[in-house]
Each structure stands twice: as C-alpha cells, then as structure tokens.
PDB file of C-alpha atoms in Angstrom:
ATOM      1  CA  MET A  13      25.846  29.013 -23.703  1.00  0.00           C
ATOM      2  CA  LYS A  14      23.226  31.772 -23.382  1.00  0.00           C
ATOM      3  CA  PHE A  15      21.210  30.062 -26.119  1.00  0.00           C
ATOM      4  CA  LEU A  16      21.217  26.758 -24.221  1.00  0.00           C
ATOM      5  CA  LEU A  17      20.312  28.496 -20.963  1.00  0.00           C
ATOM      6  CA  LYS A  18      17.432  30.247 -22.709  1.00  0.00           C
ATOM      7  CA  TRP A  19      16.051  26.970 -24.047  1.00  0.00           C
ATOM      8  CA  PHE A  20      16.541  25.274 -20.694  1.00  0.00           C
ATOM      9  CA  LYS A  21      14.460  27.970 -19.003  1.00  0.00           C
ATOM     10  CA  ARG A  22      11.778  27.543 -21.643  1.00  0.00           C
ATOM     11  CA  LEU A  23      11.715  23.802 -21.062  1.00  0.00           C
ATOM     12  CA  ILE A  24      11.267  24.376 -17.331  1.00  0.00           C
ATOM     13  CA  VAL A  25       8.373  26.763 -17.981  1.00  0.00           C
ATOM     14  CA  VAL A  26       6.734  24.268 -20.341  1.00  0.00           C
ATOM     15  CA  ALA A  27       7.227  21.412 -17.862  1.00  0.00           C
ATOM     16  CA  LEU A  28       5.702  23.455 -15.036  1.00  0.00           C
ATOM     17  CA  ALA A  29       2.775  24.405 -17.269  1.00  0.00           C
ATOM     18  CA  VAL A  30       2.171  20.748 -18.131  1.00  0.00           C
ATOM     19  CA  ILE A  31       2.340  19.723 -14.464  1.00  0.00           C
ATOM     20  CA  PHE A  32      -0.050  22.520 -13.473  1.00  0.00           C
ATOM     21  CA  SER A  33      -2.475  21.492 -16.240  1.00  0.00           C
ATOM     22  CA  LEU A  34      -2.364  17.836 -15.191  1.00  0.00           C
ATOM     23  CA  PHE A  35      -3.081  18.689 -11.559  1.00  0.00           C
ATOM     24  CA  ALA A  36      -5.876  21.065 -12.592  1.00  0.00           C
ATOM     25  CA  ILE A  37      -7.513  18.355 -14.704  1.00  0.00           C
ATOM     26  CA  GLY A  38      -6.912  15.861 -11.917  1.00  0.00           C
ATOM     27  CA  TYR A  39      -8.636  18.142  -9.421  1.00  0.00           C
ATOM     28  CA  ILE A  40     -11.704  18.451 -11.642  1.00  0.00           C
ATOM     29  CA  GLN A  41     -11.875  14.664 -12.021  1.00  0.00           C
ATOM     30  CA  TYR A  42     -11.343  14.229  -8.278  1.00  0.00           C
ATOM     31  CA  ARG A  43     -14.267  16.561  -7.495  1.00  0.00           C
ATOM     32  CA  LEU A  44     -16.505  14.662  -9.910  1.00  0.00           C
ATOM     33  CA  LEU A  45     -15.414  11.381  -8.368  1.00  0.00           C
ATOM     34  CA  ILE A  46     -16.197  12.305  -4.773  1.00  0.00           C
ATOM     35  CA  SER A  47     -19.461  14.000  -5.731  1.00  0.00           C
ATOM     36  CA  ASN A  48     -20.676  10.694  -7.149  1.00  0.00           C
ATOM     37  CA  ALA A  49     -19.051   8.529  -4.470  1.00  0.00           C
ATOM     38  CA  PRO A  50     -18.254  10.484  -1.272  1.00  0.00           C
ATOM     39  CA  LEU A  51     -15.266   9.217   0.676  1.00  0.00           C
ATOM     40  CA  HIS A  52     -17.203   8.684   3.906  1.00  0.00           C
ATOM     41  CA  GLN A  53     -19.744   6.555   2.048  1.00  0.00           C
ATOM     42  CA  MET A  54     -17.024   4.440   0.418  1.00  0.00           C
ATOM     43  CA  MET A  55     -15.436   3.882   3.835  1.00  0.00           C
ATOM     44  CA  GLU A  56     -18.743   2.967   5.464  1.00  0.00           C
ATOM     45  CA  ASP A  57     -19.562   0.532   2.649  1.00  0.00           C
ATOM     46  CA  GLN A  58     -16.387  -1.372   3.492  1.00  0.00           C
ATOM     47  CA  ARG A  59     -16.958  -1.221   7.243  1.00  0.00           C
ATOM     48  CA  SER A  60     -20.424  -2.719   6.851  1.00  0.00           C
ATOM     49  CA  LYS A  61     -19.063  -5.941   5.331  1.00  0.00           C
ATOM     50  CA  SER A  62     -19.261  -9.041   7.504  1.00  0.00           C
ATOM     51  CA  THR A  63     -15.551  -9.786   7.060  1.00  0.00           C
ATOM     52  CA  TYR A  64     -14.420  -6.321   8.188  1.00  0.00           C
ATOM     53  CA  VAL A  65     -12.403  -6.334  11.414  1.00  0.00           C
ATOM     54  CA  THR A  66     -11.432  -3.393  13.611  1.00  0.00           C
ATOM     55  CA  ILE A  67      -7.828  -2.636  14.490  1.00  0.00           C
ATOM     56  CA  ASP A  68      -8.178  -4.045  18.024  1.00  0.00           C
ATOM     57  CA  GLN A  69      -9.147  -7.388  16.452  1.00  0.00           C
ATOM     58  CA  ILE A  70      -5.889  -7.636  14.502  1.00  0.00           C
ATOM     59  CA  ASP A  71      -2.528  -8.899  15.753  1.00  0.00           C
ATOM     60  CA  SER A  72      -0.349  -5.899  16.669  1.00  0.00           C
ATOM     61  CA  PHE A  73       2.853  -7.472  15.319  1.00  0.00           C
ATOM     62  CA  TYR A  74       1.170  -7.983  11.943  1.00  0.00           C
ATOM     63  CA  LEU A  75       0.135  -4.313  11.869  1.00  0.00           C
ATOM     64  CA  GLU A  76       3.646  -3.201  12.823  1.00  0.00           C
ATOM     65  CA  THR A  77       5.054  -5.387  10.055  1.00  0.00           C
ATOM     66  CA  VAL A  78       2.661  -3.970   7.465  1.00  0.00           C
ATOM     67  CA  VAL A  79       3.727  -0.420   8.284  1.00  0.00           C
ATOM     68  CA  ALA A  80       7.419  -1.377   8.212  1.00  0.00           C
ATOM     69  CA  VAL A  81       7.059  -3.013   4.806  1.00  0.00           C
ATOM     70  CA  GLU A  82       4.555  -0.779   3.037  1.00  0.00           C
ATOM     71  CA  ASP A  83       5.072   2.699   4.475  1.00  0.00           C
ATOM     72  CA  LYS A  84       7.611   2.994   7.285  1.00  0.00           C
ATOM     73  CA  ARG A  85       7.054   6.760   7.664  1.00  0.00           C
ATOM     74  CA  PHE A  86       3.273   6.323   7.857  1.00  0.00           C
ATOM     75  CA  TYR A  87       2.858   7.537  11.432  1.00  0.00           C
ATOM     76  CA  GLN A  88       5.416  10.354  11.114  1.00  0.00           C
ATOM     77  CA  ARG A  89       4.393  11.805   7.746  1.00  0.00           C
ATOM     78  CA  ASN A  90       1.365  13.853   6.809  1.00  0.00           C
ATOM     79  CA  GLY A  91       0.283  14.284   3.213  1.00  0.00           C
ATOM     80  CA  PHE A  92       2.002  13.179   0.041  1.00  0.00           C
ATOM     81  CA  ASP A  93       5.381  11.427   0.178  1.00  0.00           C
ATOM     82  CA  PHE A  94       7.279  13.357  -2.497  1.00  0.00           C
ATOM     83  CA  ARG A  95      10.501  11.501  -1.659  1.00  0.00           C
ATOM     84  CA  ALA A  96       9.022   8.064  -2.402  1.00  0.00           C
ATOM     85  CA  PHE A  97       7.167   9.386  -5.443  1.00  0.00           C
ATOM     86  CA  GLY A  98      10.368  10.876  -6.845  1.00  0.00           C
ATOM     87  CA  ARG A  99      12.245   7.591  -6.427  1.00  0.00           C
ATOM     88  CA  ALA A 100       9.411   5.721  -8.117  1.00  0.00           C
ATOM     89  CA  MET A 101       9.286   8.162 -11.034  1.00  0.00           C
ATOM     90  CA  MET A 102      13.035   7.800 -11.592  1.00  0.00           C
ATOM     91  CA  THR A 103      12.554   4.029 -11.732  1.00  0.00           C
ATOM     92  CA  ASN A 104       9.664   4.444 -14.169  1.00  0.00           C
ATOM     93  CA  VAL A 105      11.705   6.700 -16.438  1.00  0.00           C
ATOM     94  CA  SER A 106      14.620   4.257 -16.443  1.00  0.00           C
ATOM     95  CA  LYS A 107      12.281   1.352 -17.268  1.00  0.00           C
ATOM     96  CA  LEU A 108       9.891   3.338 -19.493  1.00  0.00           C
ATOM     97  CA  SER A 109       6.881   2.168 -17.502  1.00  0.00           C
ATOM     98  CA  LEU A 110       4.375   3.215 -14.829  1.00  0.00           C
ATOM     99  CA  ALA A 111       4.878   0.098 -12.752  1.00  0.00           C
ATOM    100  CA  GLN A 112       6.300   1.963  -9.752  1.00  0.00           C
ATOM    101  CA  GLY A 113       3.963   4.363  -8.003  1.00  0.00           C
ATOM    102  CA  GLY A 114       5.613   5.174  -4.695  1.00  0.00           C
ATOM    103  CA  SER A 115       2.240   4.506  -3.108  1.00  0.00           C
ATOM    104  CA  THR A 116       1.885   5.142   0.603  1.00  0.00           C
ATOM    105  CA  ILE A 117      -0.735   3.373   2.715  1.00  0.00           C
ATOM    106  CA  PRO A 118      -3.260   6.250   2.321  1.00  0.00           C
ATOM    107  CA  GLN A 119      -2.711   6.232  -1.448  1.00  0.00           C
ATOM    108  CA  GLN A 120      -3.278   2.490  -1.567  1.00  0.00           C
ATOM    109  CA  VAL A 121      -6.501   2.925   0.408  1.00  0.00           C
ATOM    110  CA  ALA A 122      -7.647   5.531  -2.119  1.00  0.00           C
ATOM    111  CA  LYS A 123      -6.698   3.262  -5.003  1.00  0.00           C
ATOM    112  CA  ASN A 124      -8.497   0.242  -3.588  1.00  0.00           C
ATOM    113  CA  LEU A 125     -11.624   2.227  -2.748  1.00  0.00           C
ATOM    114  CA  TYR A 126     -11.974   3.919  -6.123  1.00  0.00           C
ATOM    115  CA  PHE A 127      -9.810   2.369  -8.829  1.00  0.00           C
ATOM    116  CA  ASP A 128      -8.578  -0.838 -10.409  1.00  0.00           C
ATOM    117  CA  TYR A 129      -4.941  -1.939 -10.537  1.00  0.00           C
ATOM    118  CA  ARG A 130      -3.981  -0.547 -13.945  1.00  0.00           C
ATOM    119  CA  PRO A 131      -1.258   2.127 -13.616  1.00  0.00           C
ATOM    120  CA  ASN A 132      -2.406   5.541 -14.822  1.00  0.00           C
ATOM    121  CA  LEU A 133      -0.782   8.942 -14.308  1.00  0.00           C
ATOM    122  CA  MET A 134      -4.073  10.817 -13.893  1.00  0.00           C
ATOM    123  CA  ARG A 135      -5.228   8.261 -11.344  1.00  0.00           C
ATOM    124  CA  LYS A 136      -2.047   8.850  -9.348  1.00  0.00           C
ATOM    125  CA  ILE A 137      -2.799  12.578  -9.302  1.00  0.00           C
ATOM    126  CA  ILE A 138      -6.366  11.968  -8.110  1.00  0.00           C
ATOM    127  CA  GLU A 139      -4.976   9.678  -5.395  1.00  0.00           C
ATOM    128  CA  ILE A 140      -2.961  12.616  -4.060  1.00  0.00           C
ATOM    129  CA  TYR A 141      -6.116  14.684  -3.570  1.00  0.00           C
ATOM    130  CA  LEU A 142      -7.884  11.711  -2.002  1.00  0.00           C
ATOM    131  CA  LEU A 143      -5.088  11.003   0.472  1.00  0.00           C
ATOM    132  CA  TYR A 144      -5.356  14.543   1.843  1.00  0.00           C
ATOM    133  CA  ASP A 145      -9.090  13.945   2.323  1.00  0.00           C
ATOM    134  CA  LEU A 146      -8.358  10.668   4.073  1.00  0.00           C
ATOM    135  CA  GLU A 147      -5.845  12.192   6.460  1.00  0.00           C
ATOM    136  CA  ALA A 148      -8.133  15.156   7.176  1.00  0.00           C
ATOM    137  CA  GLN A 149     -11.142  12.980   8.018  1.00  0.00           C
ATOM    138  CA  TYR A 150      -9.621   9.849   9.570  1.00  0.00           C
ATOM    139  CA  THR A 151      -6.915   8.959  12.078  1.00  0.00           C
ATOM    140  CA  LYS A 152      -3.803   7.012  11.121  1.00  0.00           C
ATOM    141  CA  ASP A 153      -5.161   3.933  12.886  1.00  0.00           C
ATOM    142  CA  GLU A 154      -8.442   4.173  10.984  1.00  0.00           C
ATOM    143  CA  ILE A 155      -6.591   4.427   7.672  1.00  0.00           C
ATOM    144  CA  LEU A 156      -4.359   1.459   8.528  1.00  0.00           C
ATOM    145  CA  GLU A 157      -7.411  -0.518   9.636  1.00  0.00           C
ATOM    146  CA  MET A 158      -9.108   0.164   6.309  1.00  0.00           C
ATOM    147  CA  TYR A 159      -5.953  -0.735   4.389  1.00  0.00           C
ATOM    148  CA  VAL A 160      -5.598  -4.230   5.836  1.00  0.00           C
ATOM    149  CA  ASN A 161      -9.305  -4.857   5.275  1.00  0.00           C
ATOM    150  CA  ILE A 162      -9.321  -4.047   1.561  1.00  0.00           C
ATOM    151  CA  ILE A 163      -5.984  -5.288   0.230  1.00  0.00           C
ATOM    152  CA  TYR A 164      -5.786  -8.510  -1.773  1.00  0.00           C
ATOM    153  CA  PHE A 165      -3.699 -11.467  -0.576  1.00  0.00           C
ATOM    154  CA  GLY A 166      -4.182 -13.869  -3.483  1.00  0.00           C
ATOM    155  CA  ASP A 167      -6.235 -17.067  -3.741  1.00  0.00           C
ATOM    156  CA  GLY A 168      -9.461 -15.042  -3.702  1.00  0.00           C
ATOM    157  CA  TYR A 169      -8.819 -13.577  -0.243  1.00  0.00           C
ATOM    158  CA  THR A 170      -9.475  -9.857   0.115  1.00  0.00           C
ATOM    159  CA  GLY A 171      -8.899  -8.421   3.580  1.00  0.00           C
ATOM    160  CA  ILE A 172      -6.981  -9.716   6.576  1.00  0.00           C
ATOM    161  CA  GLN A 173      -9.922 -11.650   8.024  1.00  0.00           C
ATOM    162  CA  ARG A 174     -10.421 -13.780   4.913  1.00  0.00           C
ATOM    163  CA  ALA A 175      -6.673 -14.215   4.423  1.00  0.00           C
ATOM    164  CA  SER A 176      -5.915 -15.313   7.988  1.00  0.00           C
ATOM    165  CA  THR A 177      -8.894 -17.668   8.223  1.00  0.00           C
ATOM    166  CA  GLY A 178      -8.492 -18.937   4.671  1.00  0.00           C
ATOM    167  CA  TYR A 179      -4.772 -19.604   4.817  1.00  0.00           C
ATOM    168  CA  PHE A 180      -4.260 -20.455   8.489  1.00  0.00           C
ATOM    169  CA  ASN A 181      -7.721 -21.162   9.931  1.00  0.00           C
ATOM    170  CA  THR A 182      -7.144 -18.494  12.570  1.00  0.00           C
ATOM    171  CA  LEU A 183      -8.609 -15.076  13.311  1.00  0.00           C
ATOM    172  CA  PRO A 184      -6.479 -11.971  12.643  1.00  0.00           C
ATOM    173  CA  ASP A 185      -5.744 -11.477  16.347  1.00  0.00           C
ATOM    174  CA  GLY A 186      -4.385 -15.014  16.615  1.00  0.00           C
ATOM    175  CA  LEU A 187      -1.689 -14.815  13.944  1.00  0.00           C
ATOM    176  CA  THR A 188       1.744 -16.093  14.883  1.00  0.00           C
ATOM    177  CA  GLN A 189       4.792 -14.033  13.937  1.00  0.00           C
ATOM    178  CA  GLY A 190       5.561 -16.451  11.133  1.00  0.00           C
ATOM    179  CA  GLN A 191       2.048 -16.162   9.739  1.00  0.00           C
ATOM    180  CA  ALA A 192       2.027 -12.384  10.190  1.00  0.00           C
ATOM    181  CA  THR A 193       5.266 -11.811   8.289  1.00  0.00           C
ATOM    182  CA  LEU A 194       4.222 -14.216   5.552  1.00  0.00           C
ATOM    183  CA  LEU A 195       0.905 -12.414   5.029  1.00  0.00           C
ATOM    184  CA  ALA A 196       2.506  -8.970   5.148  1.00  0.00           C
ATOM    185  CA  GLY A 197       4.579  -9.809   2.079  1.00  0.00           C
ATOM    186  CA  LEU A 198       1.757 -11.057  -0.142  1.00  0.00           C
ATOM    187  CA  PRO A 199       0.013  -7.808  -1.229  1.00  0.00           C
ATOM    188  CA  GLN A 200       3.076  -6.605  -3.150  1.00  0.00           C
ATOM    189  CA  SER A 201       2.204  -9.147  -5.869  1.00  0.00           C
ATOM    190  CA  PRO A 202      -0.618 -11.509  -4.806  1.00  0.00           C
ATOM    191  CA  SER A 203      -0.647 -13.595  -7.974  1.00  0.00           C
ATOM    192  CA  ARG A 204       3.103 -14.257  -7.657  1.00  0.00           C
ATOM    193  CA  PHE A 205       3.086 -14.993  -3.937  1.00  0.00           C
ATOM    194  CA  GLN A 206      -0.283 -16.637  -3.211  1.00  0.00           C
ATOM    195  CA  LEU A 207       0.323 -19.553  -0.911  1.00  0.00           C
ATOM    196  CA  SER A 208      -1.675 -22.209  -2.744  1.00  0.00           C
ATOM    197  CA  ASN A 209       0.830 -22.591  -5.562  1.00  0.00           C
ATOM    198  CA  HIS A 210       3.720 -20.191  -4.846  1.00  0.00           C
ATOM    199  CA  PHE A 211       4.618 -20.989  -1.254  1.00  0.00           C
ATOM    200  CA  GLN A 212       8.388 -20.964  -1.851  1.00  0.00           C
ATOM    201  CA  ARG A 213       8.173 -17.573  -3.529  1.00  0.00           C
ATOM    202  CA  ALA A 214       6.166 -16.341  -0.554  1.00  0.00           C
ATOM    203  CA  LYS A 215       8.855 -17.660   1.803  1.00  0.00           C
ATOM    204  CA  ALA A 216      11.502 -15.792  -0.188  1.00  0.00           C
ATOM    205  CA  ARG A 217       9.384 -12.665   0.110  1.00  0.00           C
ATOM    206  CA  GLN A 218       8.989 -13.332   3.850  1.00  0.00           C
ATOM    207  CA  LYS A 219      12.773 -13.326   4.180  1.00  0.00           C
ATOM    208  CA  ILE A 220      12.834  -9.833   2.653  1.00  0.00           C
ATOM    209  CA  VAL A 221      10.088  -8.720   5.047  1.00  0.00           C
ATOM    210  CA  LEU A 222      12.053 -10.034   8.022  1.00  0.00           C
ATOM    211  CA  SER A 223      15.187  -8.282   6.787  1.00  0.00           C
ATOM    212  CA  MET A 224      13.259  -4.998   6.691  1.00  0.00           C
ATOM    213  CA  LEU A 225      12.104  -5.555  10.267  1.00  0.00           C
ATOM    214  CA  VAL A 226      15.700  -6.163  11.345  1.00  0.00           C
ATOM    215  CA  ASP A 227      16.929  -3.053   9.510  1.00  0.00           C
ATOM    216  CA  GLN A 228      14.300  -0.939  11.278  1.00  0.00           C
ATOM    217  CA  GLY A 229      15.212  -2.358  14.703  1.00  0.00           C
ATOM    218  CA  ILE A 230      11.858  -4.045  15.263  1.00  0.00           C
ATOM    219  CA  ILE A 231      13.341  -7.523  15.682  1.00  0.00           C
ATOM    220  CA  SER A 232      16.854  -8.952  15.966  1.00  0.00           C
ATOM    221  CA  GLU A 233      18.565 -11.163  13.388  1.00  0.00           C
ATOM    222  CA  GLU A 234      18.181 -14.116  15.746  1.00  0.00           C
ATOM    223  CA  GLU A 235      14.444 -13.465  16.066  1.00  0.00           C
ATOM    224  CA  ALA A 236      14.168 -13.191  12.286  1.00  0.00           C
ATOM    225  CA  GLU A 237      15.779 -16.604  11.849  1.00  0.00           C
ATOM    226  CA  THR A 238      13.434 -18.153  14.418  1.00  0.00           C
ATOM    227  CA  ILE A 239      10.365 -16.609  12.783  1.00  0.00           C
ATOM    228  CA  TYR A 240      11.448 -17.743   9.323  1.00  0.00           C
ATOM    229  CA  LYS A 241      11.875 -21.333  10.514  1.00  0.00           C
ATOM    230  CA  GLU A 242       8.415 -21.400  12.081  1.00  0.00           C
ATOM    231  CA  ASP A 243       6.277 -24.235  10.734  1.00  0.00           C
ATOM    232  CA  VAL A 244       3.475 -22.232   9.143  1.00  0.00           C
ATOM    233  CA  TYR A 245       0.418 -24.345   8.422  1.00  0.00           C
ATOM    234  CA  VAL A 246      -1.355 -23.457   5.179  1.00  0.00           C
ATOM    235  CA  THR A 247      -4.872 -24.830   4.696  1.00  0.00           C
ATOM    236  CA  ASN A 248      -4.973 -24.408   0.887  1.00  0.00           C
TER     237      ASN A 248
END
C-alpha cells in the first residue's frame, strides 16, 4: 500500500510538472503572438470592416439566446471557466480526441481572432491567457459584440450582419424570434447546419436551442412551440 501511495504521489508531481511546463511554454508563445499582433489592433481590424455592427444594432433576443446557448455564465463569470473545461477534458479523454474545448465566449473570440479551427492543446492554453487580456481591456458587451461579428454561420456568411441579410434579407436588429433562435444554433457546426442544404438539421438544432431557453427560464414551453412553428423565410 505504501509503495502504491509513493508512486501515486510521484505521478502527481510529474503531472503538475508537465502542466506547469505546458503553461510556461504557452505563456512564451502568447507573448510572442501579441507582440506581433496586439489584441487591440486585432479588435480594431474587425471593427473597421463594413459588415461590423455594434451591439445596439443587434436584436436583443438574439443576443440573449447566444449567451444562453454558448456561455450561460458569461455575465456572471470572470476569467477561465475551469468547470466547463474539466467537463470537456473528461469527454475528450473518454473519446480520445480534442474535439471538446469547453470554450467560453471570450475564448471563442480569442480563437477566431488568432487561430484556425483545428483543435490543439497549446492553442487552448494560449486562449486562456488571451481571455484574461480580453476581459481586462473590454467590457462583457464589447466581447459579446465582437463574438457575434466574427463567428461563422455557414454558406459563406461570417458575422451576424452577413448571416441575417444573407439568410433572411433583414438587418440584425430586425430578426424575428424564429430567425434569432435558428441563427443562434448554427455556429456550433456551420457545415452541418447551414440553411442552404441542411435546413431540417438546423430546425432540429433550433429545437435544442429553444429547450435551453426554456430550461433557463427565458421563455415558456408555449412560447418555444410558437417560435419553432414560425414560418422562417430563407433566401438561399
């Protein structure tokens, strides 16, 4: 028993040393990254685009839905969500993959500003450093605003302005609840849910989105049914 306890302690020490080394390397890479591409410059580059819209130009129900679906503790939490990350890592271990990242909205902003979509452990570590920068320099509303402007919705539409006008021929502040909940579900897997050729999949995803809104007390079950039945016009 003492022998096993001794080896267990050694394993813990080794694991902690590996984690410390990974975060140390990640910090060095993070510093190099922001020295070449400062966060404020990356944010301003996005804001200068003609399709960028400010938060007051976006339907409030859509924004509330995005937070409920992507990061329900967004406005209450500061820093890294260790709870979500732990759940995601357990899923990854069980599936022997890096598909789950437990990414919060700030992490997804960091990822979309600096990286591609290929899962990578070191990238996830760098994202942690970046999210603390984001939350130190920008308000929650500014981070959410950036998020909905840089996420991909499928069919070549990046950002809420292009998605709402491209799919529904309406500006982001004119989205109906049906359109809003449909769009909020697309970024999870744009190629699987894009409306041009996977509309039924997108509707199934919308049902999940609506269920999450009901569970969080944002809408009632009756309202969810009404929203789901809304005749959503798709221009594609």
